Amino acid sequence: MIIKKAEFIISNTDISKCPTTSLPEYAFIGRSNVGKSSLINMLTDNKKLAKTSGRPGKTQLINHFLVNEDWYLVDLPGYGFAKASKESRFKWTKFIERYLRERENLLNTFVLIDSRLEPQKIDLEFMNWCGHNQIAFSMVFTKIDKLSSSALQKNIAQYKKEMLKTWEALPPVFLTSSESKFGREKVLNYIQEINEFYSKATLNS
Ligand code: GTP
Ligand code: MG
């Protein structure tokens, strides 16, 4: 897919103030600092679109970006950034939970996972939560430029094994690097496929 235009539309903490639209929408979620905002910038080829930072907790709001005047990318705050918390449960304010559960045009949620780490309880719990709430998601392993391909293969195999303990089938899995742009075409093509499917389904309904 060619990205002709990507523009910031609105930030808020309230689903009722998100753009009123039936255009397809894709959200990016995962632990703080995993690279959500960077991935949005990589996909849209615009380093300044979403704000990134080396310090966790940069993104605090629901941020809508309109791409090609045709679909939305949504940057969300990270979970697991509660310094004092001993619990591993994903923690966030209610507005994100509401957004994920109630946003009708949200077609897919990309769950970002740091490819350098062994399976993290917090990510597994979040994906289970998505399952319970019937929220369609895909897994995106980020920062693959930061480890060797053998370490990467090992981590991904371990992750898949862990997931298959609770899931009958795995969701789509993507490997990305916002530094090298690895994975850009695959993620964009996947979005395009869903967009096309959605527009046919809407036409027929
Ligand atoms: P919050 O908004 O705080 O939840 O974080 P985020 O998930 O949006 O992460 P962000 O995109 O701000 O990136 C966090 C840090 O990781 C920044 O210093 C990025 O430059 C770095 N980073 C993100 N993606 C990659 C990647 O693919 N490769 C490398 N080497 N660094 C990355
Ligand atoms: Mg961010």
Coordinates of C-alpha atoms and ligand atoms in Angstrom, one line a residue:
M1 CA 0.0 0.0 0.0
I2 CA 1.2 3.5 -0.8
I3 CA 0.9 6.1 1.9
K4 CA 0.0 9.4 0.3
K5 CA -1.1 11.3 3.3
A6 CA -1.1 10.8 7.1
E7 CA -2.5 13.5 9.4
F8 CA -3.2 13.9 13.1
I9 CA -6.9 14.3 13.8
I10 CA -7.6 14.4 17.6
S11 CA -6.4 13.2 21.0
N12 CA -8.7 12.5 23.9
T13 CA -9.5 10.2 26.8
D14 CA -13.1 9.7 25.9
I15 CA -14.5 7.3 23.3
S16 CA -17.5 9.6 22.8
K17 CA -15.1 12.3 21.5
C18 CA -13.2 10.0 19.1
P19 CA -14.0 10.9 15.4
T20 CA -17.5 9.9 14.4
T21 CA -16.8 7.6 11.5
S22 CA -17.3 4.2 10.0
L23 CA -13.9 4.2 8.4
P24 CA -11.7 1.2 9.4
E25 CA -9.5 1.7 12.3
Y26 CA -6.4 -0.1 13.7
A27 CA -5.1 0.4 17.2
F28 CA -1.5 -0.1 18.5
I29 CA -1.2 -1.3 22.1
G30 CA 1.5 -2.9 24.3
R31 CA 3.8 -2.2 27.2
S32 CA 5.1 1.3 27.6
N33 CA 8.3 1.9 25.5
V34 CA 7.7 -1.2 23.3
G35 CA 7.6 1.1 20.2
K36 CA 4.0 1.8 19.4
S37 CA 4.4 5.4 18.4
S38 CA 7.6 4.6 16.5
L39 CA 5.8 1.9 14.5
I40 CA 3.1 4.3 13.5
N41 CA 5.7 6.7 12.3
M42 CA 7.5 3.9 10.4
L43 CA 4.3 2.8 8.7
T44 CA 3.4 6.3 7.6
D45 CA 6.9 7.2 6.8
N46 CA 6.7 10.3 9.0
K47 CA 9.0 10.5 12.0
K48 CA 7.1 13.4 13.5
L49 CA 3.6 12.1 13.3
A50 CA 3.3 10.3 16.7
K51 CA 5.4 11.5 19.6
T52 CA 8.1 9.0 20.7
S53 CA 10.4 9.0 23.7
G54 CA 13.2 6.9 25.2
R55 CA 11.3 7.2 28.5
P56 CA 8.2 5.0 29.1
G57 CA 4.8 6.7 29.5
K58 CA 5.1 9.2 26.6
T59 CA 1.7 8.5 25.0
Q60 CA -1.1 9.3 27.4
L61 CA -4.1 9.7 25.2
I62 CA -6.1 8.0 22.5
N63 CA -4.6 9.6 19.3
H64 CA -6.3 9.3 15.9
F65 CA -4.3 9.6 12.7
L66 CA -6.1 9.5 9.4
V67 CA -4.3 7.8 6.5
N68 CA -5.0 8.4 2.8
E69 CA -8.2 10.0 4.0
D70 CA -9.5 6.4 4.2
W71 CA -8.6 4.7 7.4
Y72 CA -7.3 5.4 10.9
L73 CA -4.3 4.4 12.9
V74 CA -4.7 4.9 16.6
D75 CA -1.8 5.3 19.0
L76 CA -2.6 4.3 22.6
P77 CA -0.9 4.7 25.9
G78 CA 1.2 1.7 27.1
Y79 CA 0.2 -0.6 29.8
G80 CA 2.5 -1.9 32.6
F81 CA 3.8 1.5 33.4
A82 CA 2.9 1.7 37.1
K83 CA 6.2 2.1 38.8
A84 CA 5.1 1.3 42.3
S85 CA 2.9 -1.6 41.3
K86 CA 4.0 -5.1 42.3
E87 CA 1.1 -6.7 40.3
S88 CA 1.8 -7.8 36.8
R89 CA -1.7 -7.2 35.6
F90 CA -2.0 -4.7 32.8
K91 CA -3.0 -1.4 34.3
W92 CA -4.6 1.4 32.6
T93 CA -7.3 3.9 33.0
K94 CA -10.7 2.8 32.1
F95 CA -10.9 4.9 29.0
I96 CA -8.6 2.6 27.0
E97 CA -10.6 -0.5 28.1
R98 CA -13.8 1.3 27.0
Y99 CA -12.2 2.3 23.7
L100 CA -11.1 -1.2 22.9
R101 CA -14.4 -2.8 23.9
E102 CA -16.8 -0.3 22.4
R103 CA -15.2 1.2 19.3
E104 CA -17.3 -0.3 16.5
N105 CA -15.0 0.5 13.6
L106 CA -11.9 -0.9 15.3
L107 CA -11.1 -3.8 13.0
N108 CA -7.8 -5.0 14.4
T109 CA -5.6 -4.3 17.4
F110 CA -1.9 -4.7 16.9
V111 CA -0.4 -6.0 20.2
L112 CA 3.2 -5.0 20.3
I113 CA 5.7 -7.3 22.0
D114 CA 9.4 -6.6 22.6
S115 CA 11.2 -9.2 20.6
R116 CA 14.2 -9.2 23.0
L117 CA 12.2 -10.5 25.9
E118 CA 11.0 -13.9 26.9
P119 CA 7.1 -14.2 27.1
Q120 CA 5.9 -11.6 29.6
K121 CA 3.0 -12.3 31.9
I122 CA 1.5 -8.9 31.3
D123 CA 1.4 -9.4 27.5
L124 CA -0.1 -12.9 27.8
E125 CA -2.7 -11.6 30.2
F126 CA -3.6 -8.7 27.9
M127 CA -4.0 -11.0 24.9
N128 CA -6.2 -13.3 27.0
W129 CA -8.3 -10.3 28.0
C130 CA -8.7 -9.5 24.3
G131 CA -9.8 -13.1 23.7
H132 CA -12.4 -12.9 26.5
N133 CA -13.7 -9.6 25.1
Q134 CA -13.7 -10.7 21.5
I135 CA -11.3 -8.1 20.4
A136 CA -9.5 -9.1 17.2
F137 CA -5.7 -8.8 17.5
S138 CA -2.4 -9.6 15.8
M139 CA 1.0 -9.9 17.4
V140 CA 3.8 -7.6 16.4
F141 CA 7.3 -8.3 17.6
T142 CA 9.2 -5.0 17.7
K143 CA 12.8 -3.8 17.7
I144 CA 14.1 -6.9 15.8
D145 CA 17.2 -4.8 14.8
K146 CA 18.3 -5.1 18.4
L147 CA 19.0 -8.9 18.5
S148 CA 20.6 -11.6 16.3
S149 CA 18.3 -13.6 14.1
S150 CA 19.0 -16.8 16.1
A151 CA 18.0 -15.0 19.3
L152 CA 14.9 -13.7 17.6
Q153 CA 13.8 -17.1 16.2
K154 CA 14.3 -18.6 19.7
N155 CA 12.2 -15.9 21.4
I156 CA 9.4 -16.2 18.9
A157 CA 9.3 -19.9 19.0
Q158 CA 9.2 -19.7 22.8
Y159 CA 6.3 -17.1 22.6
K160 CA 4.3 -19.3 20.2
K161 CA 4.8 -22.3 22.4
E162 CA 3.5 -20.2 25.4
M163 CA 0.5 -18.9 23.5
L164 CA -0.5 -22.4 22.3
K165 CA -0.9 -23.4 26.0
T166 CA -4.1 -21.3 26.1
W167 CA -5.0 -20.6 22.5
E168 CA -6.1 -23.2 19.9
A169 CA -4.6 -21.2 17.0
L170 CA -2.2 -18.3 16.9
P171 CA -3.2 -14.8 15.6
P172 CA -1.3 -13.3 12.7
V173 CA 2.3 -12.6 13.7
F174 CA 4.5 -9.8 12.3
L175 CA 8.2 -8.9 12.9
T176 CA 9.1 -5.3 12.7
S177 CA 11.9 -2.8 13.2
S178 CA 11.1 0.9 13.1
E179 CA 14.9 1.5 12.6
S180 CA 15.4 -0.7 9.5
K181 CA 11.7 -0.5 8.4
F182 CA 11.6 -4.3 8.3
G183 CA 8.0 -5.5 8.2
R184 CA 6.5 -2.3 6.9
E185 CA 5.0 -3.8 3.7
K186 CA 3.6 -6.9 5.5
V187 CA 1.8 -4.8 8.1
L188 CA 0.5 -2.4 5.5
N189 CA -0.7 -5.2 3.1
Y190 CA -2.5 -6.8 6.0
I191 CA -4.3 -3.5 6.8
Q192 CA -5.1 -3.2 3.1
E193 CA -6.6 -6.7 3.0
I194 CA -8.8 -6.0 5.9
N195 CA -9.8 -2.6 4.5
E196 CA -10.9 -4.3 1.2
F197 CA -12.8 -7.0 3.0
Y198 CA -14.5 -4.4 5.2
S199 CA -15.5 -2.2 2.3
K200 CA -17.0 -5.2 0.4
A201 CA -18.9 -6.3 3.6
T202 CA -20.2 -2.8 4.1
L203 CA -21.3 -2.6 0.5
N204 CA -23.2 -5.9 0.7
S205 CA -25.0 -5.0 3.9
Ligands
GTP1 P1 4.8 4.9 25.3 O1 4.1 5.9 24.5 O2 5.6 5.5 26.4 O3 3.9 3.8 25.8 O4 5.9 4.1 24.4 P2 5.8 3.6 22.9 O5 5.4 2.2 22.9 O6 5.0 4.5 22.0 O7 7.4 3.6 22.4 P3 8.1 4.7 21.5 O8 7.7 4.5 20.0 O9 8.0 6.0 22.0 O10 9.6 4.1 21.5 C1 10.3 3.9 22.7 C2 11.8 3.9 22.5 O11 12.1 2.7 21.7 C3 12.3 5.1 21.7 O12 13.5 5.5 22.2 C4 12.4 4.5 20.3 O13 13.4 5.2 19.5 C5 12.8 3.1 20.5 N1 12.4 2.2 19.4 C6 11.1 2.0 19.0 N2 11.0 1.1 18.0 C7 12.3 0.7 17.8 C8 12.9 -0.2 16.9 O14 12.3 -0.9 16.1 N3 14.3 -0.4 17.0 C9 15.0 0.3 17.8 N4 16.3 0.1 17.9 N5 14.5 1.2 18.7 C10 13.2 1.4 18.7
MG2 MG 3.8 6.1 22.5

